[in-house]
């Protein structure tokens, strides 16, 4: 069984072919560069860029998988959450292809896709605790069965990736870099700095529960940067980046370990764009191991938005006898 996955929820146009053993036959990702000069994703530009890219990206994915649309068993497409105009592009193409080729159409929750990114490479059997940290979401999710999710905690304001992006912007790391993803650039700079140079706040650390908050941290970095004398910011930029990253990683790791203890779940999955962060992967891996658990991290190409994770959810759905959702529509605000 083969599934074609389509992902267009934000600024990546992606298509992928995955089979029923979760082998990825292709995973084509086109990252839109047109937003770079605006410092953030412009929804209208994103929809137009998806329209231009979607057909060639699907053709490339099908060709790279050495298959054709007739041999595909189902089409899985992101239905939300995301930018409505962007979601509609992927959904319209998926619906058209499903109708034309008489294939099952499967609407997939974007966050379930991120959770499944770990299932692609590892034959994990739940229960699994997933720390999902992306540009739009930061959540601790209990996966009691595939398809059955309980959110233990979530961010009350900014997502972890969003905080990375905003701090990268205020440190001036974004101009002329094309992409609006500051996280990777900030992480690269952080490698050169001292993570203990500045003590930034760890919000909600004394509170019960598993929620996160990153907007105070972002403001603390902003205030600290503004308090510096001219020229000093340039000199200690790497220390600021490293200290900020240490605060984010500390909060994410502490909360995840607390959730492991509270639920008794020893298998942990890290997912979402921030899962690409080396420091987070290492520190979470060490802490989970200290608790006698095991951490699963996706390879880098499966951390940020991609269609393979969407196709993987489609594989699981179709294996359970899924029927096409006739009224499948874009759902910009969709909870797991
Ligand atoms: O999952 P994703 O591709 O999109 C959403 O669903 O939001 O995540 C993108 C986020 C961005 O905020 C980006 O800055 C962040 O992931 N990111 C990173 C790294 N690579 C990407 N954050 C920290 N360190 C990285 N190496
Ligand atoms: Zn995502």
mmCIF file of N, CA, C and O in Angstrom, residues 174-217:
data_model
loop_
_atom_site.group_PDB
_atom_site.id
_atom_site.type_symbol
_atom_site.label_atom_id
_atom_site.label_comp_id
_atom_site.label_asym_id
_atom_site.label_seq_id
_atom_site.Cartn_x
_atom_site.Cartn_y
_atom_site.Cartn_z
ATOM 1 N N UNK A 174 18.353 37.740 10.767
ATOM 2 C CA UNK A 174 17.548 37.351 9.601
ATOM 3 C C UNK A 174 17.823 38.062 8.274
ATOM 4 O O UNK A 174 17.733 37.420 7.242
ATOM 5 N N UNK A 175 18.155 39.363 8.277
ATOM 6 C CA UNK A 175 18.197 40.070 6.993
ATOM 7 C C UNK A 175 18.996 39.347 5.915
ATOM 8 O O UNK A 175 20.078 38.829 6.175
ATOM 9 N N UNK A 176 18.412 39.329 4.723
ATOM 10 C CA UNK A 176 19.043 38.768 3.525
ATOM 11 C C UNK A 176 19.355 37.273 3.597
ATOM 12 O O UNK A 176 20.126 36.756 2.823
ATOM 13 N N UNK A 177 18.745 36.598 4.566
ATOM 14 C CA UNK A 177 19.013 35.165 4.662
ATOM 15 C C UNK A 177 17.969 34.355 3.876
ATOM 16 O O UNK A 177 18.016 33.147 3.837
ATOM 17 N N UNK A 178 17.005 35.049 3.280
ATOM 18 C CA UNK A 178 16.008 34.348 2.474
ATOM 19 C C UNK A 178 14.902 33.754 3.300
ATOM 20 O O UNK A 178 13.764 34.177 3.225
ATOM 21 N N UNK A 179 15.219 32.811 4.164
ATOM 22 C CA UNK A 179 14.183 32.140 4.936
ATOM 23 C C UNK A 179 13.778 32.972 6.147
ATOM 24 O O UNK A 179 14.529 33.821 6.608
ATOM 25 N N UNK A 180 12.557 32.730 6.653
ATOM 26 C CA UNK A 180 12.139 33.442 7.861
ATOM 27 C C UNK A 180 12.379 32.584 9.094
ATOM 28 O O UNK A 180 12.022 32.932 10.193
ATOM 29 N N UNK A 181 12.968 31.426 8.904
ATOM 30 C CA UNK A 181 13.211 30.534 10.028
ATOM 31 C C UNK A 181 14.476 30.929 10.752
ATOM 32 O O UNK A 181 15.585 30.595 10.324
ATOM 33 N N UNK A 182 14.324 31.664 11.842
ATOM 34 C CA UNK A 182 15.493 32.138 12.566
ATOM 35 C C UNK A 182 16.074 31.092 13.498
ATOM 36 O O UNK A 182 17.226 31.209 13.935
ATOM 37 N N UNK A 183 15.266 30.072 13.827
ATOM 38 C CA UNK A 183 15.689 29.083 14.821
ATOM 39 C C UNK A 183 17.043 28.467 14.537
ATOM 40 O O UNK A 183 17.911 28.406 15.408
ATOM 41 N N UNK A 184 17.219 28.056 13.289
ATOM 42 C CA UNK A 184 18.467 27.376 12.940
ATOM 43 C C UNK A 184 19.659 28.340 13.033
ATOM 44 O O UNK A 184 20.724 27.991 13.553
ATOM 45 N N UNK A 185 19.448 29.587 12.588
ATOM 46 C CA UNK A 185 20.529 30.589 12.628
ATOM 47 C C UNK A 185 20.903 30.926 14.064
ATOM 48 O O UNK A 185 22.078 31.060 14.417
ATOM 49 N N UNK A 186 19.876 31.043 14.911
ATOM 50 C CA UNK A 186 20.134 31.347 16.318
ATOM 51 C C UNK A 186 20.881 30.193 16.982
ATOM 52 O O UNK A 186 21.828 30.402 17.749
ATOM 53 N N UNK A 187 20.464 28.968 16.664
ATOM 54 C CA UNK A 187 21.118 27.786 17.249
ATOM 55 C C UNK A 187 22.583 27.722 16.817
ATOM 56 O O UNK A 187 23.461 27.366 17.614
ATOM 57 N N UNK A 188 22.853 28.092 15.565
ATOM 58 C CA UNK A 188 24.241 28.079 15.076
ATOM 59 C C UNK A 188 25.093 29.094 15.845
ATOM 60 O O UNK A 188 26.217 28.804 16.252
ATOM 61 N N UNK A 189 24.513 30.282 16.078
ATOM 62 C CA UNK A 189 25.240 31.312 16.821
ATOM 63 C C UNK A 189 25.438 30.878 18.284
ATOM 64 O O UNK A 189 26.504 31.108 18.880
ATOM 65 N N UNK A 190 24.404 30.228 18.839
ATOM 66 C CA UNK A 190 24.464 29.791 20.245
ATOM 67 C C UNK A 190 25.629 28.835 20.501
ATOM 68 O O UNK A 190 26.208 28.805 21.584
ATOM 69 N N UNK A 191 25.992 28.060 19.474
ATOM 70 C CA UNK A 191 27.099 27.104 19.620
ATOM 71 C C UNK A 191 28.411 27.821 19.948
ATOM 72 O O UNK A 191 29.312 27.246 20.535
ATOM 73 N N UNK A 192 28.484 29.106 19.561
ATOM 74 C CA UNK A 192 29.738 29.861 19.770
ATOM 75 C C UNK A 192 29.719 30.641 21.078
ATOM 76 O O UNK A 192 30.683 31.330 21.397
ATOM 77 N N UNK A 193 28.594 30.611 21.803
ATOM 78 C CA UNK A 193 28.490 31.438 23.007
ATOM 79 C C UNK A 193 28.498 30.632 24.297
ATOM 80 O O UNK A 193 28.530 29.398 24.285
ATOM 81 N N UNK A 194 28.453 31.375 25.423
ATOM 82 C CA UNK A 194 28.454 30.754 26.747
ATOM 83 C C UNK A 194 27.012 30.695 27.262
ATOM 84 O O UNK A 194 26.400 31.730 27.522
ATOM 85 N N UNK A 195 26.460 29.480 27.446
ATOM 86 C CA UNK A 195 25.051 29.365 27.866
ATOM 87 C C UNK A 195 24.796 29.873 29.279
ATOM 88 O O UNK A 195 23.642 30.050 29.680
ATOM 89 N N UNK A 196 25.879 30.076 30.054
ATOM 90 C CA UNK A 196 25.687 30.561 31.425
ATOM 91 C C UNK A 196 26.015 32.042 31.580
ATOM 92 O O UNK A 196 26.019 32.571 32.698
ATOM 93 N N UNK A 197 26.288 32.711 30.472
ATOM 94 C CA UNK A 197 26.716 34.110 30.540
ATOM 95 C C UNK A 197 25.628 35.004 31.141
ATOM 96 O O UNK A 197 25.905 35.885 31.947
ATOM 97 N N UNK A 198 24.386 34.783 30.740
ATOM 98 C CA UNK A 198 23.277 35.627 31.214
ATOM 99 C C UNK A 198 22.176 34.715 31.740
ATOM 100 O O UNK A 198 21.874 33.685 31.135
ATOM 101 N N UNK A 199 21.599 35.114 32.886
ATOM 102 C CA UNK A 199 20.551 34.276 33.460
ATOM 103 C C UNK A 199 19.182 34.799 33.033
ATOM 104 O O UNK A 199 18.688 35.781 33.581
ATOM 105 N N UNK A 200 18.581 34.160 32.037
ATOM 106 C CA UNK A 200 17.252 34.543 31.576
ATOM 107 C C UNK A 200 16.185 33.727 32.332
ATOM 108 O O UNK A 200 16.464 32.613 32.779
ATOM 109 N N UNK A 201 14.947 34.292 32.448
ATOM 110 C CA UNK A 201 13.928 33.622 33.269
ATOM 111 C C UNK A 201 13.420 32.301 32.685
ATOM 112 O O UNK A 201 13.375 32.121 31.474
ATOM 113 N N UNK A 202 13.058 31.399 33.594
ATOM 114 C CA UNK A 202 12.412 30.122 33.243
ATOM 115 C C UNK A 202 10.977 30.229 33.763
ATOM 116 O O UNK A 202 10.741 29.981 34.959
ATOM 117 N N UNK A 203 10.040 30.604 32.887
ATOM 118 C CA UNK A 203 8.671 30.886 33.338
ATOM 119 C C UNK A 203 7.952 29.627 33.793
ATOM 120 O O UNK A 203 8.221 28.532 33.306
ATOM 121 N N UNK A 204 7.053 29.796 34.761
ATOM 122 C CA UNK A 204 6.145 28.760 35.277
ATOM 123 C C UNK A 204 6.877 27.592 35.956
ATOM 124 O O UNK A 204 6.274 26.547 36.168
ATOM 125 N N UNK A 205 8.178 27.773 36.257
ATOM 126 C CA UNK A 205 8.921 26.622 36.775
ATOM 127 C C UNK A 205 8.416 26.163 38.141
ATOM 128 O O UNK A 205 8.573 25.006 38.499
ATOM 129 N N UNK A 206 7.780 27.085 38.884
ATOM 130 C CA UNK A 206 7.291 26.672 40.208
ATOM 131 C C UNK A 206 5.791 26.343 40.200
ATOM 132 O O UNK A 206 5.225 26.025 41.213
ATOM 133 N N UNK A 207 5.183 26.434 39.022
ATOM 134 C CA UNK A 207 3.735 26.163 38.931
ATOM 135 C C UNK A 207 3.442 24.679 38.787
ATOM 136 O O UNK A 207 4.252 23.935 38.253
ATOM 137 N N UNK A 208 2.235 24.279 39.251
ATOM 138 C CA UNK A 208 1.785 22.916 38.983
ATOM 139 C C UNK A 208 1.478 22.798 37.496
ATOM 140 O O UNK A 208 1.290 23.800 36.822
ATOM 141 N N UNK A 209 1.374 21.596 37.019
ATOM 142 C CA UNK A 209 0.955 21.391 35.634
ATOM 143 C C UNK A 209 2.128 21.390 34.666
ATOM 144 O O UNK A 209 3.294 21.390 35.076
ATOM 145 N N UNK A 210 1.789 21.394 33.391
ATOM 146 C CA UNK A 210 2.802 21.180 32.356
ATOM 147 C C UNK A 210 2.789 22.254 31.277
ATOM 148 O O UNK A 210 3.271 22.033 30.173
ATOM 149 N N UNK A 211 2.217 23.421 31.597
ATOM 150 C CA UNK A 211 2.154 24.487 30.596
ATOM 151 C C UNK A 211 3.515 25.171 30.411
ATOM 152 O O UNK A 211 4.405 25.064 31.257
ATOM 153 N N UNK A 212 3.622 25.866 29.301
ATOM 154 C CA UNK A 212 4.839 26.615 28.969
ATOM 155 C C UNK A 212 4.479 28.081 28.755
ATOM 156 O O UNK A 212 3.334 28.428 28.497
ATOM 157 N N UNK A 213 5.488 28.954 28.845
ATOM 158 C CA UNK A 213 5.313 30.358 28.499
ATOM 159 C C UNK A 213 6.674 30.887 28.044
ATOM 160 O O UNK A 213 7.672 30.738 28.752
ATOM 161 N N UNK A 214 6.711 31.454 26.841
ATOM 162 C CA UNK A 214 7.994 31.930 26.315
ATOM 163 C C UNK A 214 8.013 33.422 26.018
ATOM 164 O O UNK A 214 9.045 33.953 25.633
ATOM 165 N N UNK A 215 6.871 34.091 26.199
ATOM 166 C CA UNK A 215 6.878 35.492 25.780
ATOM 167 C C UNK A 215 7.675 36.372 26.756
ATOM 168 O O UNK A 215 8.319 37.338 26.355
ATOM 169 N N UNK A 216 7.665 36.023 28.053
ATOM 170 C CA UNK A 216 8.450 36.780 29.036
ATOM 171 C C UNK A 216 9.944 36.640 28.770
ATOM 172 O O UNK A 216 10.714 37.597 28.915
ATOM 173 N N UNK A 217 10.329 35.451 28.339
ATOM 174 C CA UNK A 217 11.744 35.195 28.024
ATOM 175 C C UNK A 217 12.186 36.064 26.837
ATOM 176 O O UNK A 217 13.243 36.703 26.871
#
